[in-house]
PDB file of C-alpha atoms in Angstrom:
ATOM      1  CA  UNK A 242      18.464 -16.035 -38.222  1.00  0.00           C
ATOM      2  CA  UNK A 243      19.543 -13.424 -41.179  1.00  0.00           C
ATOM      3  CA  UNK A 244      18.882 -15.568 -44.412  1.00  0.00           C
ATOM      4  CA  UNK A 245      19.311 -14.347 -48.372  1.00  0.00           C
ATOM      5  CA  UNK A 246      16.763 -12.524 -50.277  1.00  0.00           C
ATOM      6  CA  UNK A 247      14.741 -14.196 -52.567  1.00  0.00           C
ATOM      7  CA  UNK A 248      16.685 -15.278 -55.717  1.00  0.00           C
ATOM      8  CA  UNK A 249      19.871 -14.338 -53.986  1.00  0.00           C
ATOM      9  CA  UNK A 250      22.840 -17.227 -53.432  1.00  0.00           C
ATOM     10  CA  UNK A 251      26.512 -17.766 -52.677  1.00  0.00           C
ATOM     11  CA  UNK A 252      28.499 -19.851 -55.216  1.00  0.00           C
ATOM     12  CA  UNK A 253      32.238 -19.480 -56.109  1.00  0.00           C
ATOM     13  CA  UNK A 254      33.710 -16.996 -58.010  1.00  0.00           C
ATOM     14  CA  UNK A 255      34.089 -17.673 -61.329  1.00  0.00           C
ATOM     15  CA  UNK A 256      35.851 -16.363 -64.687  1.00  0.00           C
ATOM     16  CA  UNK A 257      32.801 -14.406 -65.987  1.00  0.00           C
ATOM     17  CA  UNK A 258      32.212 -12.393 -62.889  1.00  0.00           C
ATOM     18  CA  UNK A 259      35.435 -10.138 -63.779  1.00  0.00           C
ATOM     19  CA  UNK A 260      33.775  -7.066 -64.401  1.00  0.00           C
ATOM     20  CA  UNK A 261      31.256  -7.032 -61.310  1.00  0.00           C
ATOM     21  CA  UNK A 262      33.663  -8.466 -58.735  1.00  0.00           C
ATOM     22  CA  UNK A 263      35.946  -5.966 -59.677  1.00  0.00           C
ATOM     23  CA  UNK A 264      33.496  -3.007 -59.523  1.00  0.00           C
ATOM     24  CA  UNK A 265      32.482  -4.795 -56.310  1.00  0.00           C
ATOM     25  CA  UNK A 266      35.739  -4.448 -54.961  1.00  0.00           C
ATOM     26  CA  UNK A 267      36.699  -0.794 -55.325  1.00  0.00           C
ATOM     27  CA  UNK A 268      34.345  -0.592 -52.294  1.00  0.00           C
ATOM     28  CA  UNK A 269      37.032  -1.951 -50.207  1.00  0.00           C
ATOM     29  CA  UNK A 270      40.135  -0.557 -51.579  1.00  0.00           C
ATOM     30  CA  UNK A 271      42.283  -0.055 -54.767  1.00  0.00           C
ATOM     31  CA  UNK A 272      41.666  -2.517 -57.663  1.00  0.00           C
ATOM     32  CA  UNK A 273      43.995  -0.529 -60.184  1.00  0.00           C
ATOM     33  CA  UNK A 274      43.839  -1.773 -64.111  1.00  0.00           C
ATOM     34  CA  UNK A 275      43.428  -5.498 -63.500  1.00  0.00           C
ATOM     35  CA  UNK A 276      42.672  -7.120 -67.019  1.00  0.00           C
ATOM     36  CA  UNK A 277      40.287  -9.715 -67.574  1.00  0.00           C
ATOM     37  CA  UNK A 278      43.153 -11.606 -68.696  1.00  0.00           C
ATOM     38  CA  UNK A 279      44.903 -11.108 -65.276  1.00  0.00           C
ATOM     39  CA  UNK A 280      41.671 -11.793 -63.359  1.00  0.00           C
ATOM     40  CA  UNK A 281      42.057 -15.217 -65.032  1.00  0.00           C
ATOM     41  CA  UNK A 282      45.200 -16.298 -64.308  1.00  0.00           C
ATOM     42  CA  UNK A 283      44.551 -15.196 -60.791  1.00  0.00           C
ATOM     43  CA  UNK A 284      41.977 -17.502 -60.840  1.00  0.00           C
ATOM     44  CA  UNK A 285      43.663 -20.078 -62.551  1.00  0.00           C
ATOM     45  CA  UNK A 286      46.220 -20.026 -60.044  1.00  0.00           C
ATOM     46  CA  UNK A 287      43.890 -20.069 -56.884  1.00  0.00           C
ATOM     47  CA  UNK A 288      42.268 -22.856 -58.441  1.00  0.00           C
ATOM     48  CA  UNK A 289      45.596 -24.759 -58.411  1.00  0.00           C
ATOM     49  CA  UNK A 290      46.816 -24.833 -54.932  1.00  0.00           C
ATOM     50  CA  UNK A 291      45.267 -27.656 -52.970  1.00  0.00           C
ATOM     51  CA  UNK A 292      45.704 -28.893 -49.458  1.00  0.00           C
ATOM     52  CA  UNK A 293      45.741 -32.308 -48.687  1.00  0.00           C
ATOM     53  CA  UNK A 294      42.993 -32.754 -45.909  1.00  0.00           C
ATOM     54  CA  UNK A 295      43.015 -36.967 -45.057  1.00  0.00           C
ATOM     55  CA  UNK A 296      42.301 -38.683 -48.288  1.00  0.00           C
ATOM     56  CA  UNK A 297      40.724 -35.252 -50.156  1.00  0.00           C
ATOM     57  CA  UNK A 298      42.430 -32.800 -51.885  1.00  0.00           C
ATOM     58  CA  UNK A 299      40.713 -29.196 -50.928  1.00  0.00           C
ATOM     59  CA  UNK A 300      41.447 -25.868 -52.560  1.00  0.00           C
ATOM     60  CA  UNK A 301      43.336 -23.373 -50.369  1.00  0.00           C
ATOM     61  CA  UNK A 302      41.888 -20.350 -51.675  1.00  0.00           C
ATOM     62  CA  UNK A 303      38.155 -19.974 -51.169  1.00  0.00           C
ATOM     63  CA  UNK A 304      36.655 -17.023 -53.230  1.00  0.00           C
ATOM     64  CA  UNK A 305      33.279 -16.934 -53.485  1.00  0.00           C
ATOM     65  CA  UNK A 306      30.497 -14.492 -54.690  1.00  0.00           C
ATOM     66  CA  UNK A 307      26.765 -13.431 -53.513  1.00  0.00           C
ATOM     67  CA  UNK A 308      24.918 -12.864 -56.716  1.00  0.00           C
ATOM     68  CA  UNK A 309      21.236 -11.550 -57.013  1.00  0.00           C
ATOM     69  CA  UNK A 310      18.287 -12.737 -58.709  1.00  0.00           C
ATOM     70  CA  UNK A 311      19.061 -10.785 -61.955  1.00  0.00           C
ATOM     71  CA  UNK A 312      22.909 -12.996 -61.344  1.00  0.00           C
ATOM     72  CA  UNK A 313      24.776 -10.113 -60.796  1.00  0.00           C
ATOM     73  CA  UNK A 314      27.790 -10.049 -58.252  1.00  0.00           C
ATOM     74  CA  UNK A 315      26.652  -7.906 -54.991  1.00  0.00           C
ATOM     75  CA  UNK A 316      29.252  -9.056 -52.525  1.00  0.00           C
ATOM     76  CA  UNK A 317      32.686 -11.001 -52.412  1.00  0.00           C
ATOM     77  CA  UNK A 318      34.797 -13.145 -50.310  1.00  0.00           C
ATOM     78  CA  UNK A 319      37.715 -15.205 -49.362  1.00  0.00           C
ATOM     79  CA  UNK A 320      39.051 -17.535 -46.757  1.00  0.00           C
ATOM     80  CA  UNK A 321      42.890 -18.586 -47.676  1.00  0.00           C
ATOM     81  CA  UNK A 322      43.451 -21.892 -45.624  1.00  0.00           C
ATOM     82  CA  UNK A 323      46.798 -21.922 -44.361  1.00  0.00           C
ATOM     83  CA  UNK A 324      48.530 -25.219 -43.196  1.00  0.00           C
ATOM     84  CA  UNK A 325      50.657 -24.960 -39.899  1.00  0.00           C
ATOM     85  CA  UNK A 326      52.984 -27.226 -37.908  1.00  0.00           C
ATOM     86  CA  UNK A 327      51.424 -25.855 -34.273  1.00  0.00           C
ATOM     87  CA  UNK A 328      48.338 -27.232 -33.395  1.00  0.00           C
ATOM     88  CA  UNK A 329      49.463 -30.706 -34.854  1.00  0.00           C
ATOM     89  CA  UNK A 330      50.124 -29.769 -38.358  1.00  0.00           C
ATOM     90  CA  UNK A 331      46.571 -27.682 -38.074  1.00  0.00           C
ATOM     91  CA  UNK A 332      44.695 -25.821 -40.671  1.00  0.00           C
ATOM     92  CA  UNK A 333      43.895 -21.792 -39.821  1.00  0.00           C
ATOM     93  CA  UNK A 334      41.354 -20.294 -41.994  1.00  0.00           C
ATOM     94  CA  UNK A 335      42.176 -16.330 -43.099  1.00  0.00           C
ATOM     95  CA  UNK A 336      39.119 -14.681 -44.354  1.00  0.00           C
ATOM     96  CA  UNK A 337      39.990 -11.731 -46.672  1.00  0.00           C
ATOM     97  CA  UNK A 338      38.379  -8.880 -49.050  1.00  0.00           C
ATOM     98  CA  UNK A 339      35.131  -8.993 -47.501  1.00  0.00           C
ATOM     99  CA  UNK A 340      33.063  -6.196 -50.069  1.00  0.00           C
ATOM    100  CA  UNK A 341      29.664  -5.579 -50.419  1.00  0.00           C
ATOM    101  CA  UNK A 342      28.173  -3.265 -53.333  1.00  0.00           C
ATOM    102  CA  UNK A 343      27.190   0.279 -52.302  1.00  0.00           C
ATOM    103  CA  UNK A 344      23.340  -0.348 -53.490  1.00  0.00           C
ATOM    104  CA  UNK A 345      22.989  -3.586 -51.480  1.00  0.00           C
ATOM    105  CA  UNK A 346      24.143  -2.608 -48.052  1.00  0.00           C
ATOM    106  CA  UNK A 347      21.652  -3.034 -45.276  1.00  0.00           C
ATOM    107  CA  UNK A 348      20.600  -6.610 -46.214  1.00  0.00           C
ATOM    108  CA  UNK A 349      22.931  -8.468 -44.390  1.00  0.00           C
ATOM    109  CA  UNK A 350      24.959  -9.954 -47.114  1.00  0.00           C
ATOM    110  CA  UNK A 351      28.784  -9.167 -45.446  1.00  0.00           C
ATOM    111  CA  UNK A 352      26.862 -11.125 -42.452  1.00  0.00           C
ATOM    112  CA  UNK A 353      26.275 -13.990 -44.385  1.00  0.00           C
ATOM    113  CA  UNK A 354      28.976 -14.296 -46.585  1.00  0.00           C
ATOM    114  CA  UNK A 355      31.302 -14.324 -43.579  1.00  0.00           C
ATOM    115  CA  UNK A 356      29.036 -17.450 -41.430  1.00  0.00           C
ATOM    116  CA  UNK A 357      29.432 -19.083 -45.358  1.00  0.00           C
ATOM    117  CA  UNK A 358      32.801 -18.766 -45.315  1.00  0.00           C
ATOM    118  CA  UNK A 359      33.364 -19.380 -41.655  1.00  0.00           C
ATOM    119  CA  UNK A 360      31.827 -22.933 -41.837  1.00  0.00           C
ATOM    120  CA  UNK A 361      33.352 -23.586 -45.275  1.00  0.00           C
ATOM    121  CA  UNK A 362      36.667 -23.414 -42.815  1.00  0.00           C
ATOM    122  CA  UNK A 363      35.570 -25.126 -40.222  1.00  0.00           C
ATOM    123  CA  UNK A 364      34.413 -28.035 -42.032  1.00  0.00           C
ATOM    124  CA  UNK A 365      37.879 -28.306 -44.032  1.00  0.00           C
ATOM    125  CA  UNK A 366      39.159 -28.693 -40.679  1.00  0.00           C
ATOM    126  CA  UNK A 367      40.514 -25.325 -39.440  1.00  0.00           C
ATOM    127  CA  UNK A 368      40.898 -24.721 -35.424  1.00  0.00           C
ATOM    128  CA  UNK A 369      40.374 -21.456 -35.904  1.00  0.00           C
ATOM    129  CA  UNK A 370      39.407 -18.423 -38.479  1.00  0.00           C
ATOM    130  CA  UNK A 371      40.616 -15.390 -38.013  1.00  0.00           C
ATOM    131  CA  UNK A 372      40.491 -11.704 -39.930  1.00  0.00           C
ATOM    132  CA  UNK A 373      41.954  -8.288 -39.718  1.00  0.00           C
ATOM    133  CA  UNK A 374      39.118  -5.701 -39.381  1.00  0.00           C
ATOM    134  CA  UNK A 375      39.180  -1.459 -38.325  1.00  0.00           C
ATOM    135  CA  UNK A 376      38.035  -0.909 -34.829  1.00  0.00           C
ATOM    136  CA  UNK A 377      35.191   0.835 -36.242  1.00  0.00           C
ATOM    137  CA  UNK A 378      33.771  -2.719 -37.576  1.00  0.00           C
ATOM    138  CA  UNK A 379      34.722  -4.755 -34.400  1.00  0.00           C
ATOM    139  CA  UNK A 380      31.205  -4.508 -33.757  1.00  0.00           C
ATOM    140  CA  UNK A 381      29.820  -5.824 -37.095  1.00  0.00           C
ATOM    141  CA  UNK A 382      32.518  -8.534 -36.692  1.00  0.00           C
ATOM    142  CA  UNK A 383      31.278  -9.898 -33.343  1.00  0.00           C
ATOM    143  CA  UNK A 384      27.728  -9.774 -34.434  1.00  0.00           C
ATOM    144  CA  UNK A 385      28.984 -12.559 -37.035  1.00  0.00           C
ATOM    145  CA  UNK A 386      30.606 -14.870 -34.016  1.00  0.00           C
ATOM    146  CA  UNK A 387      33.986 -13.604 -34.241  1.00  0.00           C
ATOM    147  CA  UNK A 388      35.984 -11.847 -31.056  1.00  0.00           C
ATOM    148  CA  UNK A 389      38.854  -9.532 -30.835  1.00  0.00           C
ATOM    149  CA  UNK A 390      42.155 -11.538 -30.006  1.00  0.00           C
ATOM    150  CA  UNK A 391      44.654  -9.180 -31.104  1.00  0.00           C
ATOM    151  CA  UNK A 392      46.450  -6.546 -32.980  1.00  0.00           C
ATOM    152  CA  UNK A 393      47.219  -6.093 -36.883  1.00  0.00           C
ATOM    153  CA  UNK A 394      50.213  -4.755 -37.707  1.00  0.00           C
ATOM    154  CA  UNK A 395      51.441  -3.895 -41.064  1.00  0.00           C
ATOM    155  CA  UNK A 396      54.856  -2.846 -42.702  1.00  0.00           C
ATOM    156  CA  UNK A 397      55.057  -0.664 -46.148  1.00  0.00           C
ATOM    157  CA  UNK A 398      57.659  -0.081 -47.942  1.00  0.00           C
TER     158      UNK A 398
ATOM    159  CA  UNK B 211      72.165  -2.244 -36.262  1.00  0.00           C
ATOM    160  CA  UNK B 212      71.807  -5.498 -34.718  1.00  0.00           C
ATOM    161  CA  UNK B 213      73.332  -8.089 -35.906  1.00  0.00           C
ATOM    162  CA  UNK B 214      73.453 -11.654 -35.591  1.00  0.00           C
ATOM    163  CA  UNK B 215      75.501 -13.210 -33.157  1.00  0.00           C
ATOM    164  CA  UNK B 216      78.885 -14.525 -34.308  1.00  0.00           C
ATOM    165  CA  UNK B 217      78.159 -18.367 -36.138  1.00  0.00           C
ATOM    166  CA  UNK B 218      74.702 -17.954 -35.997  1.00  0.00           C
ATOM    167  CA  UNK B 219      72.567 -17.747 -39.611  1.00  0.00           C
ATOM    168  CA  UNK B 220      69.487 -17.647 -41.284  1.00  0.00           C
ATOM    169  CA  UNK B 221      68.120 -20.210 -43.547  1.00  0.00           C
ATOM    170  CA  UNK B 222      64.656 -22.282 -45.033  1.00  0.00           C
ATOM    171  CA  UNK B 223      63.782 -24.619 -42.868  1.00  0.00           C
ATOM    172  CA  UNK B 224      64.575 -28.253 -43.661  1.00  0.00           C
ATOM    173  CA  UNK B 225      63.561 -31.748 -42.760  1.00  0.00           C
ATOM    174  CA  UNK B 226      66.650 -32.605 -40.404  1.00  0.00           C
ATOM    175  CA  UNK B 227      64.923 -29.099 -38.098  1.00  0.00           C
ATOM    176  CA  UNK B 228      62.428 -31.611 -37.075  1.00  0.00           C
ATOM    177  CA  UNK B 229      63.007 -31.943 -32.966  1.00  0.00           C
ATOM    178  CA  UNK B 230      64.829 -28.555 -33.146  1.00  0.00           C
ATOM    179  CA  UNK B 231      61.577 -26.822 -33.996  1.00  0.00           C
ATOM    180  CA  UNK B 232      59.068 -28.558 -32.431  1.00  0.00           C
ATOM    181  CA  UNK B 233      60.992 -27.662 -29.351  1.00  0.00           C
ATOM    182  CA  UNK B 234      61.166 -23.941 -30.518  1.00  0.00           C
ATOM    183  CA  UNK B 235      57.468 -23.841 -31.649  1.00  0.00           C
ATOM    184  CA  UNK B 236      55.950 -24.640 -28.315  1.00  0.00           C
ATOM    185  CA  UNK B 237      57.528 -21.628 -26.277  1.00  0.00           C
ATOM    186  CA  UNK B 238      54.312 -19.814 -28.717  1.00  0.00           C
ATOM    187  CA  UNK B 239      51.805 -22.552 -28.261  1.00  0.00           C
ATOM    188  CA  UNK B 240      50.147 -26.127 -28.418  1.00  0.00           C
ATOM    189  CA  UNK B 241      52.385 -28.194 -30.963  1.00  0.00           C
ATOM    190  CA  UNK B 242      50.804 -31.403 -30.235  1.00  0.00           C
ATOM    191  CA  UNK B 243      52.071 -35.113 -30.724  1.00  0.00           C
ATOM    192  CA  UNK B 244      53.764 -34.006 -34.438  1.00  0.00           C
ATOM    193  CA  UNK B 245      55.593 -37.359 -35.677  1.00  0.00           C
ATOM    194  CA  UNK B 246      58.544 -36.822 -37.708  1.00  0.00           C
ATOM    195  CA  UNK B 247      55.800 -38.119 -40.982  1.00  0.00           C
ATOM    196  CA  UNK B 248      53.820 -35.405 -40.567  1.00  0.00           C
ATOM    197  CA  UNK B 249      56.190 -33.020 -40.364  1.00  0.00           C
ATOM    198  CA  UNK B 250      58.229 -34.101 -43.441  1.00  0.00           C
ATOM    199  CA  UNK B 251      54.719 -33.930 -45.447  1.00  0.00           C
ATOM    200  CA  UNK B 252      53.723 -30.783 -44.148  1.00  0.00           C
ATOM    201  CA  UNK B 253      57.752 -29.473 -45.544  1.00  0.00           C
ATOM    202  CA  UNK B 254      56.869 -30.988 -48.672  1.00  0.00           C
ATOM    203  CA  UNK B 255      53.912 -29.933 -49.261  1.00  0.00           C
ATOM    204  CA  UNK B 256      54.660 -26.031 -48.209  1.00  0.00           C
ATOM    205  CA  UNK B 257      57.485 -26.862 -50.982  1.00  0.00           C
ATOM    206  CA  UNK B 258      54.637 -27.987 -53.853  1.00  0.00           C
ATOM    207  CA  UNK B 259      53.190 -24.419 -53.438  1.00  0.00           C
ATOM    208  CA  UNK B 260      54.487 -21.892 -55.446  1.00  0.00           C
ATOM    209  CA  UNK B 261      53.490 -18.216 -56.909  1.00  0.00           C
ATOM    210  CA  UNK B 262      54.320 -16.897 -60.160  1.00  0.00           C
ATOM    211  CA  UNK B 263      55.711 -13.624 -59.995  1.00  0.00           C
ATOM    212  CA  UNK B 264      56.634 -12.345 -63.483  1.00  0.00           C
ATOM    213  CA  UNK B 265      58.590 -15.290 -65.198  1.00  0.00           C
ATOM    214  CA  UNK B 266      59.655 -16.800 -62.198  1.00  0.00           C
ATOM    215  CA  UNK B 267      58.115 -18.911 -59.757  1.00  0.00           C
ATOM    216  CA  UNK B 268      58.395 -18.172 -56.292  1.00  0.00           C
ATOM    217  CA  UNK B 269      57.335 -20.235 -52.460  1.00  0.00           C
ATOM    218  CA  UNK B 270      54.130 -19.299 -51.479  1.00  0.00           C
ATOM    219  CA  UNK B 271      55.527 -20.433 -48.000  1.00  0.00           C
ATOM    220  CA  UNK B 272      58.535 -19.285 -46.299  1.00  0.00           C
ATOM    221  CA  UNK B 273      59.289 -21.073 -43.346  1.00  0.00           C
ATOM    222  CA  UNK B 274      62.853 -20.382 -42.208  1.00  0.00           C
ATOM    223  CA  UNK B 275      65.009 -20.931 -38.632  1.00  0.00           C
ATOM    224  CA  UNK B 276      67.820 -18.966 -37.318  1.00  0.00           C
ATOM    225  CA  UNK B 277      70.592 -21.726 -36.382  1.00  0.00           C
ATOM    226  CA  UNK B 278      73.492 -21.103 -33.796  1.00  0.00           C
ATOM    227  CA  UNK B 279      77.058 -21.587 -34.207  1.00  0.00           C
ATOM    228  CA  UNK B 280      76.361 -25.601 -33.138  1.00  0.00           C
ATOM    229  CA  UNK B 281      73.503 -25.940 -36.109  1.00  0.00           C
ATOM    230  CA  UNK B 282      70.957 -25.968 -33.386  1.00  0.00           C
ATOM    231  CA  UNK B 283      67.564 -24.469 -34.345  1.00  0.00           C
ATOM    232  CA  UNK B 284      66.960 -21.657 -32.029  1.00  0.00           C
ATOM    233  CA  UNK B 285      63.937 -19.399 -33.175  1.00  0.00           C
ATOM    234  CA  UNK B 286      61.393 -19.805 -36.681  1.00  0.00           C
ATOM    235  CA  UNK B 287      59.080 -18.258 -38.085  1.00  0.00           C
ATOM    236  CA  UNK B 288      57.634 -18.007 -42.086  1.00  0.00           C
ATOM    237  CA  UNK B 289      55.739 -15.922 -44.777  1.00  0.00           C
ATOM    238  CA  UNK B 290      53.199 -16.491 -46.708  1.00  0.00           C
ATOM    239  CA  UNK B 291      52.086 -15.049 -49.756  1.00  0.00           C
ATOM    240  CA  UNK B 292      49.044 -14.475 -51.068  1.00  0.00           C
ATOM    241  CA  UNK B 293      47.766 -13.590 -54.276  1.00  0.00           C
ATOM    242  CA  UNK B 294      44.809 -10.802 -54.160  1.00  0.00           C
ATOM    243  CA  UNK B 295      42.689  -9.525 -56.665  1.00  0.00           C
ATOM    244  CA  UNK B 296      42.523  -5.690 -55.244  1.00  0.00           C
ATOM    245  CA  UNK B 297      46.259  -3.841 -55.888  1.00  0.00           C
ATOM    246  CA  UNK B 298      46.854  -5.037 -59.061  1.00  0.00           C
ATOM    247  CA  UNK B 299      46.488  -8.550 -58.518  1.00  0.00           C
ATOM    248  CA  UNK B 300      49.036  -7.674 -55.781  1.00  0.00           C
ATOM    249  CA  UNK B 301      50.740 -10.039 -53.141  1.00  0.00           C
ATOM    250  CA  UNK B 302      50.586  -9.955 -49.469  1.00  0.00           C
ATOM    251  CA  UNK B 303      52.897 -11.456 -46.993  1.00  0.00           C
ATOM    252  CA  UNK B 304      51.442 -12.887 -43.674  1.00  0.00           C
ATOM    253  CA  UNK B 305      53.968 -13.524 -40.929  1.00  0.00           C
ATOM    254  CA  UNK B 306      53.327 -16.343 -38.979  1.00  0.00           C
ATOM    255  CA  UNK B 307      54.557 -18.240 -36.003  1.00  0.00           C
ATOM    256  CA  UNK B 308      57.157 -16.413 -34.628  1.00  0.00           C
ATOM    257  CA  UNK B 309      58.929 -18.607 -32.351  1.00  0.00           C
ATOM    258  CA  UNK B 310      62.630 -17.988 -30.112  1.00  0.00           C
ATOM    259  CA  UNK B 311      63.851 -20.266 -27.957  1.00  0.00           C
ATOM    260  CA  UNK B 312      63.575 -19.875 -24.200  1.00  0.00           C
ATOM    261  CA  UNK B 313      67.487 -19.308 -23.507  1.00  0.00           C
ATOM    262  CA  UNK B 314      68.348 -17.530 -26.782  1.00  0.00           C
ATOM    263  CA  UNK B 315      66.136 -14.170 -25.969  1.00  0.00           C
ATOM    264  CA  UNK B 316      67.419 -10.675 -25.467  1.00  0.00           C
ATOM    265  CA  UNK B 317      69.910 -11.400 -28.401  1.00  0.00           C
ATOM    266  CA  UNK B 318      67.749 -10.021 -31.194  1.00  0.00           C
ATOM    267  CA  UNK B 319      67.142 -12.809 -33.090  1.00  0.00           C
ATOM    268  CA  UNK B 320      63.446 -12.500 -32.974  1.00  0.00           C
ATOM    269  CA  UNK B 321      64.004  -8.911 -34.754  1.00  0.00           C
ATOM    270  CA  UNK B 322      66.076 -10.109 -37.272  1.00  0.00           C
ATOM    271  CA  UNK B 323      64.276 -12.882 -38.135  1.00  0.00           C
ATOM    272  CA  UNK B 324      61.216 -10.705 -38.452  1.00  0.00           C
ATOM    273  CA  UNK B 325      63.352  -8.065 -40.488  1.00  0.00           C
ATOM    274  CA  UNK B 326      64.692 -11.730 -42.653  1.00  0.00           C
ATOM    275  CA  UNK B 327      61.270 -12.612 -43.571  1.00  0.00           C
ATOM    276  CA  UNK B 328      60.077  -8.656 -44.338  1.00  0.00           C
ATOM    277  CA  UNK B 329      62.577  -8.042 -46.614  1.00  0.00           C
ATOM    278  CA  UNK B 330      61.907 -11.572 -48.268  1.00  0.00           C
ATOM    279  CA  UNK B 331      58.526 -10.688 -48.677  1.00  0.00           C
ATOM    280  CA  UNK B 332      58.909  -7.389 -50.293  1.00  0.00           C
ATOM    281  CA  UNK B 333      61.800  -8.406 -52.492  1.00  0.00           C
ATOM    282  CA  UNK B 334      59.112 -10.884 -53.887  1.00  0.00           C
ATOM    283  CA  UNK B 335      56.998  -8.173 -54.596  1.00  0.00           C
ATOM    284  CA  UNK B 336      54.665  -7.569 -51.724  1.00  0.00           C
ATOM    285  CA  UNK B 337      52.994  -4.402 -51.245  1.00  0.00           C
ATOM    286  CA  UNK B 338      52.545  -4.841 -47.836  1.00  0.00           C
ATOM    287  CA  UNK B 339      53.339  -7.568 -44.887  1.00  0.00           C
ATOM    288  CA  UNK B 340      50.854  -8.109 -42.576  1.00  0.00           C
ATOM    289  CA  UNK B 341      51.205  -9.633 -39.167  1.00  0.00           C
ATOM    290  CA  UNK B 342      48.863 -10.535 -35.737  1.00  0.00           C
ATOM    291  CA  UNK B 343      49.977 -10.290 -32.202  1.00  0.00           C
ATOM    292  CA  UNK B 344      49.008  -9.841 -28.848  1.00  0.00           C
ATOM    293  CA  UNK B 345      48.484  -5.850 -27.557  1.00  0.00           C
ATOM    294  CA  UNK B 346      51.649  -6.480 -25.130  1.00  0.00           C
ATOM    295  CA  UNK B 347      53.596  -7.547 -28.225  1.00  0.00           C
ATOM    296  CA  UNK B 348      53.089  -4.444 -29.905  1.00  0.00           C
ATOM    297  CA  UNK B 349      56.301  -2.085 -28.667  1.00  0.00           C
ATOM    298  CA  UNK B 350      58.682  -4.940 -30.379  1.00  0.00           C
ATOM    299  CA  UNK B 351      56.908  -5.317 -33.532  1.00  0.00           C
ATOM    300  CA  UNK B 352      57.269  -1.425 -33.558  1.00  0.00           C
ATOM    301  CA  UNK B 353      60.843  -1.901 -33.184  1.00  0.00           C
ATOM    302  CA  UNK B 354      60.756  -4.160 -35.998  1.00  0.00           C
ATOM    303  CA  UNK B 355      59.287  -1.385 -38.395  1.00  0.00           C
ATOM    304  CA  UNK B 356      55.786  -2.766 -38.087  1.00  0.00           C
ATOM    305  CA  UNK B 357      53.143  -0.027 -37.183  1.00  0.00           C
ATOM    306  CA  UNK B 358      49.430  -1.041 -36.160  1.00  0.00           C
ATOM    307  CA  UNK B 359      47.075  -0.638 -38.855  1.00  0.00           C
ATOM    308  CA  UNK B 360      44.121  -2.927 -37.434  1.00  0.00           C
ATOM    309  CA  UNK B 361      42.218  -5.473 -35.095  1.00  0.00           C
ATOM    310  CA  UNK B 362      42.540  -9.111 -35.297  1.00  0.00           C
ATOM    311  CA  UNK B 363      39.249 -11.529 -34.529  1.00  0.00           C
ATOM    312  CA  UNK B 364      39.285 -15.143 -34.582  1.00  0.00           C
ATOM    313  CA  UNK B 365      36.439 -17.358 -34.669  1.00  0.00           C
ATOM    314  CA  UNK B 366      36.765 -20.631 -32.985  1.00  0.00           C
ATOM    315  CA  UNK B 367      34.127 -23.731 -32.724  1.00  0.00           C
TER     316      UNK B 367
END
């Protein structure tokens, strides 16, 4: 069983992480200009969707953080909880912007974010978690207990 | 261009779609024992969730039914949006449960409904629109100006 290094831990994102989430991020894709002031509200707003889940209230988007000893951000996460009528009104966890820094690749981070996130879902109450991946990370994927189901399409404008 | 049938529309889904779409949902998959409660609270609370995009504030779920010329619910489907960090705080739209009914296929109305909720998406500001389906599904979604762009993995208990 994979397990942190020393000092490392998983919490949720918060408002003074801007600057190394964001750097964190740009190894996924493009961040663009995002302000620290629009970093807030962004996280103001996830912070204010709920789902009702029996008698709790639970928040519907799930971003969370590995930080290091030194607390510096070295990987980010989602998982969006989406509430369906199929499945009796069921709950379907999407896990999203998976990112791990350049300089801390190799330690099995991704891996561990993902199982955190996975069972954050699955004890809200979701049937199932699903993700959108490239073929060429299928294999990373599976090693964290998912398996291919499908296809991802996408339309652009 | 297809179009829709003569009398037929599109339009939000709405409490009184109750036995129409529980019907429609379960040509895609296990709907369950949904009770008319459950249903209403799962409208209402897809209505509490909103997005603010610029000064106004939009659904964060889109759930909407084509109807025939009789009122009768005869396909569904919705979009979600979600609110990233990466683009420029951007927004994503995730089709979901795309549903016709058994004996109103071959008239298009999955395609337009598709094409319905696409539009919506982008015209609320989406950069892209995402969507999952099964590798025999692909050729339609194609046809619905979807390309593939990934693989989808689920994780299940």
């Amino acid at each position: 069983m994979p397990v942190l290094p020393p000092g490392y831990s998983i919490r949720r994102l918060q408002a003074r992480d801007f600057e190394d989430v964001v750097e964190t991020l740009k190894v996924l894709t493009v961040v663009g200009d995002v302000t620290r002031t629009q970093f807030e509200e962004t996280l103001a707003y996830w912070k204010s969707v709920t789902l009702k889940v029996g008698a709790h209230s639970v928040p519907t988007y799930n971003p969370h953080v590995v930080v290091n000893a030194g607390g510096r951000v070295v990987a980010t996460g989602t998982v969006l909880i989406e509430r369906k009528i199929i499945r009796n009104c069921g709950l379907v966890g999407h896990v999203e912007d998976i990112a791990v820094a350049k300089d801390q690749q190799g330690k099995q981070l991704g891996l561990l974010l993902i199982q955190y996130l996975t069972d954050l879902a699955h004890e809200t109450g979701c049937y199932k978690v699903i993700l959108d991946c490239d073929e060429k990370n299928v294999g990373f994927y599976e090693k964290c207990g998912y398996r291919r189901c499908g296809v991802e399409m996408d339309h652009r404008l």
